[in-house]
Every structure is written in C-alpha cells, then in structure tokens.
C-alpha cells in the first residue's frame, strides 16, 4: 500500500467523527483528547475499496470502510488496549491470521482461545480486538461475522474476515 | 451500555508506548511468525536485551512449542522455513534491483544560460525524494522541489546547475548510491521542441 494524498478534514466532520468514535467505543472516551487533541487537524486518506484512513501528522489513528463503523488502527489499540471488547485465538491460529486468512471460529473456541461468557456475549457486527494465546499485544481487529454465542454453538465458520492484522498493508503504511 | 465506574472517577488513563521490532515492525513477540526471525532476534538482543531474555528464554520457547500438537508444530515449522526462504529471496532480488537501478543527474537548460538540475531514480535506492529535495535546497541554498516527470514518476528539480556538486555529494556524503549507478547527463535544449 502506498501513501496517497491526504486532505484536511473539515472541523464539523472532525467533530462528527470524534463523536462517532466515542459512541462506537465507549472505552476510548477517556482517551479521546489524547487521540484527537482539540487543536489537532485530522487528515483523510483514501484507501482501496472506498475506505478512508484518518491520520494526524504521521500517526495513523483509525480507518472507516465506506459502509461500516470507524475501526482503530492496531497501533492505537496497542496504546489503549482496553478500548475494545476482546477475544483470544489459540496459538495455532496466529500464523494464519498474520498471513491474512479469515479467522475461523475453532481458533476461538479451542482450549487456547477465549470467548466472553454468555452475559457478555458479543454480537455480529461488533468490532473486537483479537489477542493471542501466550501474547500480550493485539494482533487483529475487525467486525464479527457471527455472534460469540453462535461460535460456541456451531464451533465452525468464519468469525472475522477482512480484518486489520499485524503486518498487513495498513500496518506497513509509512507516512514519515 | 457504557459502564459506570464504581467508586469515584477512574485513574487518569495513559497511552502505552510499546516497543516494535526494528526489523519486521511487529511487536517482538510476533517476530517468530515473520520470515526474518533470525535478524529480528539479533536486533532485539542488541536493542532491548531484557525483552530478548524474556521472549527467547528456553522456558518461553518451550512454552510456545507445548501449546501445539506435534503435527501442528511440524506444519508451522515448515511454513516458517518457507517464509524465511521467501524473505531471503526477496532480499536478494532487492539487492540486485538496487545494483541495477540508475540514478540520473540531468542538467537542463531552461532559458538561455539558465539551468535546472533534475535528479531521478533515487527512490529505487530507498531514498525519499521529499526529504532529499528539502536537504538539497538547504545545501545549495536554492529552490529545490519534488516534481513529476513526463512519465509520471517523481524527480527532484534543483534550480541552477549543480550537477557536479550534486554528484559528489551523493557519492561522498550520502553514500547510499554506488558511484557507477549515477549518470550525469547534459540535456541540450533542442531548437523547436520544448
Ligand atoms: Zn521482528
């Protein structure tokens, strides 16, 4: 992925985006002034598939698919790891995720994986951060293709595809 | 659905600053999944010995292995070997490409006795046109900017005829481009064409 041209975001749009971020991720609210300082200007950069990446200076903050919620960049999640609900994949699934394959439910339902209990179940469409067995840092972020309860029930199928993973084009994008 | 914190305001949250691998850019605990594991490990040992000790201790390595079945381990090892070979090949190709990539320093006559110097091909040597344009403007105290060539690629246009100095600077000071890869060209303005 090559850095494209960036354009300044209007301050009204910046406000809307900021509110949308907080609304989608209440866990980001305490940090929002650190992520988007009041005086900073967001810039927008076009990504493939009509997605948009939002940046401040050389920091990649979050991206937004044209029909979906804003999704935090992994570096932002590493800075604020508790901002999103989490699930965990087993060690065996890591290398598949890092090569861009869809994350399959068994990687989460196996012994090394972890899903929240029923009361805290996550719904289809929610954006979640994916940790990995034996690792501290988040390796994938994306929208759930099925609810966590459904995964437990079926134990198969695609859990997340088209996520943003460590080492993908978005990760390697260098704005320096 | 926002949780309300119990017992007063929560402690002021802080952004974490984590270390990223200087070789593969991932958090070092994930280096093992890339194709440059050996280099990554060397880098970590050099730059962050404490972290290296933690991630590459015998204990940590054994814990990694024991969480996989024997067959999964074998597949993973095979996969890792493949990746490593691929990365090595990519590196060789990159070196070959660099060895062949020419940088052109061209003196162009704009008006009578007015020259600009155009440098192209720097990006193939891992140099950043924008940064270099700035540097050159400072060095020669003249206008210098990134421009688009007729074919759409990027080049740097420096005001004035600085080709010889530029050649020297590129070879001796900068040292990223081998001398034999640099071509000095004089573009005589042809009559009737622009
Ligand atoms: Zn590494």
Short mmCIF file of C-alpha atoms and ligand atoms in Angstrom, two decimals:
data_model
loop_
_atom_site.label_atom_id
_atom_site.label_comp_id
_atom_site.label_asym_id
_atom_site.label_seq_id
_atom_site.Cartn_x
_atom_site.Cartn_y
_atom_site.Cartn_z
CA UNK A 1 0.00 0.00 0.00
CA UNK A 2 1.37 3.38 -1.00
CA UNK A 3 0.55 6.52 0.93
CA UNK A 4 -1.91 8.55 -1.11
CA UNK A 5 -2.64 12.22 -0.93
CA UNK A 6 -4.19 13.46 2.26
CA UNK A 7 -6.74 16.18 2.68
CA UNK A 8 -7.68 18.17 5.74
CA UNK A 9 -10.93 17.15 7.35
CA UNK A 10 -13.45 19.93 7.97
CA UNK A 11 -13.81 20.72 11.64
CA UNK A 12 -17.50 19.85 11.57
CA UNK A 13 -16.66 16.45 10.11
CA UNK A 14 -13.88 16.04 12.63
CA UNK A 15 -16.38 16.64 15.43
CA UNK A 16 -18.79 14.10 13.97
CA UNK A 17 -16.04 11.50 13.65
CA UNK A 18 -14.89 12.12 17.18
CA UNK A 19 -18.40 11.60 18.49
CA UNK A 20 -18.85 8.53 16.36
CA UNK A 21 -15.65 7.05 17.79
CA UNK A 22 -16.78 7.61 21.35
CA UNK A 23 -20.23 6.30 20.61
CA UNK A 24 -18.89 3.15 18.97
CA UNK A 25 -16.14 2.63 21.54
CA UNK A 26 -17.08 3.99 24.98
CA UNK A 27 -13.73 2.62 26.12
CA UNK A 28 -11.99 5.28 24.03
CA UNK A 29 -13.81 8.17 25.65
CA UNK A 30 -11.32 8.78 28.49
CA UNK A 31 -8.52 8.96 25.90
CA UNK A 32 -10.18 10.92 23.16
CA UNK A 33 -8.38 14.20 23.87
CA UNK A 34 -5.10 12.38 23.74
CA UNK A 35 -6.01 10.63 20.49
CA UNK A 36 -7.50 13.65 18.74
CA UNK A 37 -6.24 16.72 20.61
CA UNK A 38 -8.65 19.64 20.37
CA UNK A 39 -6.24 21.72 18.31
CA UNK A 40 -5.04 18.97 16.01
CA UNK A 41 -6.36 18.57 12.50
CA UNK A 42 -7.43 15.22 11.23
CA UNK A 43 -6.45 14.34 7.71
CA UNK A 44 -8.19 11.86 5.47
CA UNK A 45 -6.50 9.49 3.03
CA UNK A 46 -8.27 7.27 0.55
CA UNK A 47 -7.68 3.54 0.89
CA UNK A 48 -8.64 0.79 -1.54
CA UNK A 49 -12.31 -0.30 -1.59
CA UNK A 50 -13.63 3.14 -0.76
CA UNK A 51 -12.32 3.03 2.78
CA UNK A 52 -10.81 6.12 4.38
CA UNK A 53 -7.87 6.36 6.73
CA UNK A 54 -7.72 9.15 9.28
CA UNK A 55 -4.38 10.48 10.44
CA UNK A 56 -2.79 13.27 12.44
CA UNK A 57 0.70 14.11 11.18
CA UNK A 58 2.35 10.73 10.70
CA UNK A 59 0.08 8.89 13.13
CA UNK A 60 -2.45 6.51 11.67
CA UNK A 61 -5.44 6.61 14.01
CA UNK A 62 -8.38 4.78 12.54
CA UNK A 63 -9.96 3.82 9.24
CA UNK A 64 -13.50 3.59 8.08
CA UNK A 65 -14.90 1.21 5.48
CA UNK A 66 -17.43 3.06 3.33
CA UNK A 67 -20.36 1.23 4.89
CA UNK A 68 -19.09 0.46 8.37
CA UNK A 69 -18.06 1.90 11.71
CA UNK A 70 -14.63 3.50 12.22
CA UNK A 71 -12.03 0.90 13.21
CA UNK A 72 -8.99 1.82 15.31
CA UNK A 73 -5.58 1.19 13.80
CA UNK A 74 -3.63 -1.52 15.64
CA UNK A 75 -1.03 0.97 16.88
CA UNK A 76 -3.80 2.96 18.51
CA UNK A 77 -5.10 -0.23 20.10
CA UNK A 78 -1.64 -1.05 21.38
CA UNK A 79 -1.62 2.34 23.09
CA UNK A 80 -5.12 1.84 24.51
CA UNK A 81 -5.68 -1.91 24.64
CA UNK A 82 -8.76 -1.76 26.83
CA UNK A 83 -10.75 0.39 24.47
CA UNK A 84 -12.42 -2.53 22.70
CA UNK A 85 -14.00 -5.81 23.77
CA UNK A 86 -11.55 -8.66 23.40
CA UNK A 87 -11.47 -12.26 22.36
CA UNK A 88 -8.46 -14.58 22.10
CA UNK A 89 -7.26 -17.00 19.48
CA UNK A 90 -5.17 -20.09 20.15
CA UNK A 91 -1.53 -20.18 19.20
CA UNK A 92 -2.15 -22.34 16.15
CA UNK A 93 -4.36 -19.68 14.56
CA UNK A 94 -1.81 -16.87 14.85
CA UNK A 95 0.18 -17.65 11.75
CA UNK A 96 -2.98 -17.89 9.65
CA UNK A 97 -4.27 -14.58 10.91
CA UNK A 98 -0.92 -12.92 10.26
CA UNK A 99 -0.93 -14.16 6.69
CA UNK A 100 -4.29 -12.57 6.03
CA UNK A 101 -6.55 -15.63 6.17
CA UNK A 102 -10.06 -15.30 7.58
CA UNK A 103 -10.25 -16.10 11.27
CA UNK A 104 -12.28 -19.27 11.77
CA UNK A 105 -14.38 -19.97 14.84
CA UNK A 106 -12.35 -23.01 16.01
CA UNK A 107 -9.38 -20.73 16.61
CA UNK A 108 -11.50 -19.04 19.28
CA UNK A 109 -13.45 -21.97 20.72
CA UNK A 110 -10.44 -24.27 21.23
CA UNK A 111 -8.65 -24.66 24.57
CA UNK A 112 -6.12 -21.91 23.81
CA UNK A 113 -8.80 -19.49 22.65
CA UNK A 114 -11.19 -17.46 24.72
CA UNK A 115 -14.67 -16.02 24.24
CA UNK A 116 -16.68 -13.98 26.74
CA UNK A 117 -19.31 -15.70 28.84
CA UNK A 118 -22.92 -15.57 27.80
CA UNK A 119 -23.86 -12.41 29.74
CA UNK A 120 -21.10 -10.51 27.99
CA UNK A 121 -21.60 -12.09 24.60
CA UNK A 122 -20.57 -10.01 21.59
CA UNK A 123 -22.94 -9.58 18.69
CA UNK A 124 -22.45 -9.97 14.99
CA UNK A 125 -21.17 -6.71 13.51
CA UNK A 126 -19.35 -5.60 16.65
CA UNK A 127 -15.74 -4.56 16.25
CA UNK A 128 -13.47 -6.57 18.53
CA UNK A 129 -9.77 -6.70 19.33
CA UNK A 130 -8.17 -10.12 19.00
CA UNK A 131 -5.42 -11.19 21.36
CA UNK A 132 -3.47 -14.40 21.04
CA UNK A 133 -2.56 -17.25 23.34
CA UNK A 134 0.75 -16.52 25.04
CA UNK A 135 0.97 -12.99 23.61
CA UNK A 136 0.37 -9.64 25.23
CA UNK A 137 -0.44 -7.50 22.25
CA UNK A 138 -3.47 -7.38 20.00
CA UNK A 139 -2.86 -8.92 16.58
CA UNK A 140 -6.12 -8.35 14.73
CA UNK A 141 -9.08 -6.02 14.82
CA UNK A 142 -12.28 -6.45 12.86
CA UNK A 143 -16.01 -6.88 12.72
CA UNK A 144 -17.53 -10.14 13.94
CA UNK A 145 -19.23 -12.16 11.24
CA UNK A 146 -21.22 -14.08 13.82
CA UNK A 147 -22.00 -13.60 17.49
CA UNK A 148 -19.72 -15.18 20.07
CA UNK A 149 -22.59 -17.37 21.30
CA UNK A 150 -23.12 -18.67 17.78
CA UNK A 151 -19.44 -19.54 17.56
CA UNK A 152 -19.68 -21.59 20.73
CA UNK A 153 -22.77 -23.32 19.46
CA UNK A 154 -21.54 -24.15 15.95
CA UNK A 155 -17.81 -24.31 16.54
CA UNK A 156 -17.13 -23.57 12.87
CA UNK A 157 -17.43 -20.93 10.20
CA UNK A 158 -15.83 -17.55 9.59
CA UNK A 159 -15.53 -15.42 12.71
CA UNK A 160 -13.78 -12.42 11.13
CA UNK A 161 -12.65 -11.73 7.61
CA UNK A 162 -11.28 -8.52 6.15
CA UNK A 163 -9.82 -7.55 9.47
CA UNK A 164 -6.78 -5.36 10.03
CA UNK A 165 -3.88 -7.56 11.17
CA UNK A 166 -0.26 -7.10 12.18
CA UNK A 167 1.89 -6.79 9.07
CA UNK A 168 -0.87 -6.04 6.56
CA UNK A 169 -0.77 -3.14 4.13
CA UNK A 170 -2.33 -0.75 6.58
CA UNK A 171 0.18 -1.73 9.24
CA UNK A 172 3.12 -1.23 6.89
CA UNK A 173 1.87 2.06 5.51
CA UNK A 174 4.61 4.55 6.28
CA UNK A 175 3.66 8.21 6.47
CA UNK A 176 7.05 9.54 7.60
CA UNK B 1 -24.46 0.47 27.69
CA UNK B 2 -21.44 2.41 28.91
CA UNK B 3 -20.21 1.06 32.18
CA UNK B 4 -20.21 3.50 35.03
CA UNK B 5 -17.08 3.19 37.09
CA UNK B 6 -17.71 2.34 40.70
CA UNK B 7 -16.28 4.44 43.47
CA UNK B 8 -15.24 7.75 42.05
CA UNK B 9 -13.52 8.69 38.82
CA UNK B 10 -11.09 6.15 37.40
CA UNK B 11 -7.40 6.89 37.49
CA UNK B 12 -6.27 9.04 34.57
CA UNK B 13 -5.60 6.59 31.78
CA UNK B 14 -2.33 6.72 29.93
CA UNK B 15 -1.30 5.79 26.45
CA UNK B 16 1.05 2.82 26.47
CA UNK B 17 4.22 3.06 24.46
CA UNK B 18 5.22 -0.32 23.25
CA UNK B 19 8.36 -1.48 21.52
CA UNK B 20 8.16 -2.51 17.88
CA UNK B 21 10.73 -4.68 16.15
CA UNK B 22 13.29 -2.65 14.23
CA UNK B 23 13.45 -5.34 11.56
CA UNK B 24 9.91 -6.56 10.86
CA UNK B 25 7.99 -3.73 12.62
CA UNK B 26 5.73 -6.08 14.62
CA UNK B 27 5.65 -6.30 18.41
CA UNK B 28 8.71 -8.52 19.05
CA UNK B 29 6.63 -11.36 20.48
CA UNK B 30 5.24 -11.82 16.97
CA UNK B 31 8.63 -11.87 15.18
CA UNK B 32 8.56 -15.65 15.18
CA UNK B 33 5.80 -15.56 12.56
CA UNK B 34 7.67 -13.46 10.03
CA UNK B 35 10.36 -14.57 7.63
CA UNK B 36 13.15 -12.65 9.34
CA UNK B 37 13.15 -14.29 12.74
CA UNK B 38 16.93 -14.56 12.99
CA UNK B 39 17.53 -10.92 12.19
CA UNK B 40 14.70 -9.89 14.48
CA UNK B 41 16.25 -11.80 17.34
CA UNK B 42 19.65 -10.22 16.77
CA UNK B 43 18.09 -6.79 16.71
CA UNK B 44 16.18 -7.38 19.93
CA UNK B 45 19.22 -8.76 21.71
CA UNK B 46 21.14 -5.66 20.76
CA UNK B 47 18.43 -3.07 21.37
CA UNK B 48 16.37 -4.49 24.22
CA UNK B 49 18.33 -7.23 25.98
CA UNK B 50 15.83 -7.54 28.82
CA UNK B 51 12.97 -8.17 26.46
CA UNK B 52 15.13 -10.54 24.45
CA UNK B 53 15.81 -12.56 27.54
CA UNK B 54 12.13 -12.81 28.31
CA UNK B 55 10.98 -13.76 24.80
CA UNK B 56 13.83 -16.05 23.82
CA UNK B 57 14.50 -17.86 27.07
CA UNK B 58 14.40 -21.63 26.86
CA UNK B 59 11.35 -21.59 29.05
CA UNK B 60 9.46 -19.24 26.75
CA UNK B 61 10.41 -21.23 23.67
CA UNK B 62 9.30 -24.48 25.26
CA UNK B 63 6.01 -22.94 26.34
CA UNK B 64 5.44 -21.89 22.73
CA UNK B 65 6.03 -25.40 21.49
CA UNK B 66 4.00 -27.26 24.08
CA UNK B 67 0.80 -25.43 23.20
CA UNK B 68 0.74 -27.02 19.77
CA UNK B 69 0.24 -30.62 18.76
CA UNK B 70 3.18 -32.37 17.10
CA UNK B 71 1.64 -32.21 13.65
CA UNK B 72 0.66 -28.55 14.03
CA UNK B 73 4.22 -27.85 15.15
CA UNK B 74 5.62 -29.57 12.08
CA UNK B 75 3.34 -27.64 9.76
CA UNK B 76 4.23 -24.39 11.48
CA UNK B 77 7.95 -25.14 11.20
CA UNK B 78 7.57 -25.93 7.51
CA UNK B 79 5.63 -22.75 7.00
CA UNK B 80 8.27 -20.74 8.83
CA UNK B 81 11.04 -22.24 6.70
CA UNK B 82 9.11 -21.35 3.56
CA UNK B 83 8.62 -17.80 4.74
CA UNK B 84 12.28 -17.46 5.59
CA UNK B 85 13.31 -18.68 2.15
CA UNK B 86 10.88 -16.25 0.58
CA UNK B 87 12.21 -13.34 2.62
CA UNK B 88 15.79 -14.26 1.72
CA UNK B 89 14.86 -14.39 -1.97
CA UNK B 90 13.12 -11.03 -1.73
CA UNK B 91 16.21 -9.57 -0.14
CA UNK B 92 18.48 -10.88 -2.89
CA UNK B 93 16.13 -9.52 -5.53
CA UNK B 94 16.03 -6.19 -3.79
CA UNK B 95 19.83 -6.05 -3.70
CA UNK B 96 20.01 -6.96 -7.39
CA UNK B 97 17.43 -4.37 -8.28
CA UNK B 98 19.33 -1.73 -6.36
CA UNK B 99 22.57 -2.70 -8.01
CA UNK B 100 20.97 -2.17 -11.39
CA UNK B 101 18.94 0.94 -10.64
CA UNK B 102 20.38 4.04 -12.24
CA UNK B 103 20.16 7.50 -10.79
CA UNK B 104 20.23 10.28 -13.35
CA UNK B 105 21.52 13.75 -12.73
CA UNK B 106 20.50 15.82 -15.67
CA UNK B 107 21.41 19.39 -16.45
CA UNK B 108 18.57 21.03 -18.30
CA UNK B 109 18.74 24.40 -19.97
CA UNK B 110 15.56 26.25 -19.25
CA UNK B 111 16.30 29.61 -20.78
CA UNK B 112 19.50 30.92 -22.25
CA UNK B 113 22.16 30.19 -19.68
CA UNK B 114 19.56 29.35 -17.07
CA UNK B 115 19.77 25.81 -15.84
CA UNK B 116 17.95 23.45 -13.57
CA UNK B 117 19.28 20.12 -12.39
CA UNK B 118 16.94 17.17 -12.38
CA UNK B 119 17.64 14.03 -10.34
CA UNK B 120 15.62 10.91 -10.87
CA UNK B 121 15.71 7.30 -9.76
CA UNK B 122 16.52 7.89 -6.12
CA UNK B 123 13.55 6.01 -4.70
CA UNK B 124 14.87 2.71 -6.05
CA UNK B 125 17.74 3.17 -3.63
CA UNK B 126 15.44 3.63 -0.72
CA UNK B 127 15.77 7.41 -0.64
CA UNK B 128 12.89 9.74 -0.01
CA UNK B 129 12.51 12.37 -2.70
CA UNK B 130 10.67 14.82 -0.49
CA UNK B 131 13.24 14.72 2.28
CA UNK B 132 16.13 14.89 -0.13
CA UNK B 133 14.64 17.84 -2.01
CA UNK B 134 14.50 19.73 1.23
CA UNK B 135 18.06 18.78 2.11
CA UNK B 136 19.33 19.84 -1.29
CA UNK B 137 17.55 23.19 -1.11
CA UNK B 138 19.38 23.85 2.11
CA UNK B 139 22.72 22.58 0.92
CA UNK B 140 22.79 24.61 -2.28
CA UNK B 141 20.75 27.50 -0.90
CA UNK B 142 18.45 27.36 -3.87
CA UNK B 143 14.98 26.28 -4.87
CA UNK B 144 14.51 22.52 -4.80
CA UNK B 145 11.29 20.58 -5.08
CA UNK B 146 9.80 17.24 -6.00
CA UNK B 147 8.33 17.31 -9.48
CA UNK B 148 6.62 14.84 -11.79
CA UNK B 149 8.48 13.67 -14.85
CA UNK B 150 6.61 13.41 -18.17
CA UNK B 151 6.18 9.69 -17.48
CA UNK B 152 4.59 10.40 -14.12
CA UNK B 153 7.43 9.29 -11.90
CA UNK B 154 8.90 11.54 -9.22
CA UNK B 155 12.09 13.50 -9.61
CA UNK B 156 13.77 16.39 -7.86
CA UNK B 157 14.29 19.67 -9.64
CA UNK B 158 17.01 21.90 -8.22
CA UNK B 159 17.38 25.45 -9.51
CA UNK B 160 20.73 26.18 -11.07
CA UNK B 161 23.46 23.96 -12.47
CA UNK B 162 24.63 21.96 -9.51
CA UNK B 163 25.15 18.63 -11.26
CA UNK B 164 28.84 18.19 -10.41
CA UNK B 165 28.44 19.17 -6.78
CA UNK B 166 25.36 17.03 -6.56
CA UNK B 167 27.21 14.04 -7.95
CA UNK B 168 29.96 14.47 -5.41
CA UNK B 169 27.54 14.98 -2.58
CA UNK B 170 25.53 11.91 -3.49
CA UNK B 171 28.62 9.71 -3.67
CA UNK B 172 30.72 11.06 -0.85
CA UNK B 173 28.31 12.43 1.69
CA UNK B 174 25.21 10.43 1.19
CA UNK B 175 26.84 7.15 0.27
CA UNK B 176 23.65 5.26 -0.46
CA UNK B 177 24.01 5.15 -4.22
CA UNK B 178 27.10 3.48 -5.72
CA UNK B 179 29.07 5.78 -7.98
CA UNK B 180 28.73 3.55 -11.01
CA UNK B 181 24.96 3.82 -10.79
CA UNK B 182 24.93 7.55 -11.27
CA UNK B 183 24.70 9.01 -14.73
CA UNK B 184 25.49 12.62 -15.45
CA UNK B 185 23.56 13.90 -18.42
CA UNK B 186 23.58 17.20 -20.20
CA UNK B 187 20.32 17.99 -21.87
CA UNK B 188 20.96 20.46 -24.69
CA UNK B 189 17.83 22.33 -25.49
CA UNK B 190 16.80 21.39 -28.99
CA UNK B 191 15.53 24.11 -31.18
CA UNK B 192 11.86 23.96 -31.99
CA UNK B 193 10.97 21.41 -29.35
CA UNK B 194 10.01 22.07 -25.80
ZN1 LIG C 1 10.78 -8.70 14.14
#
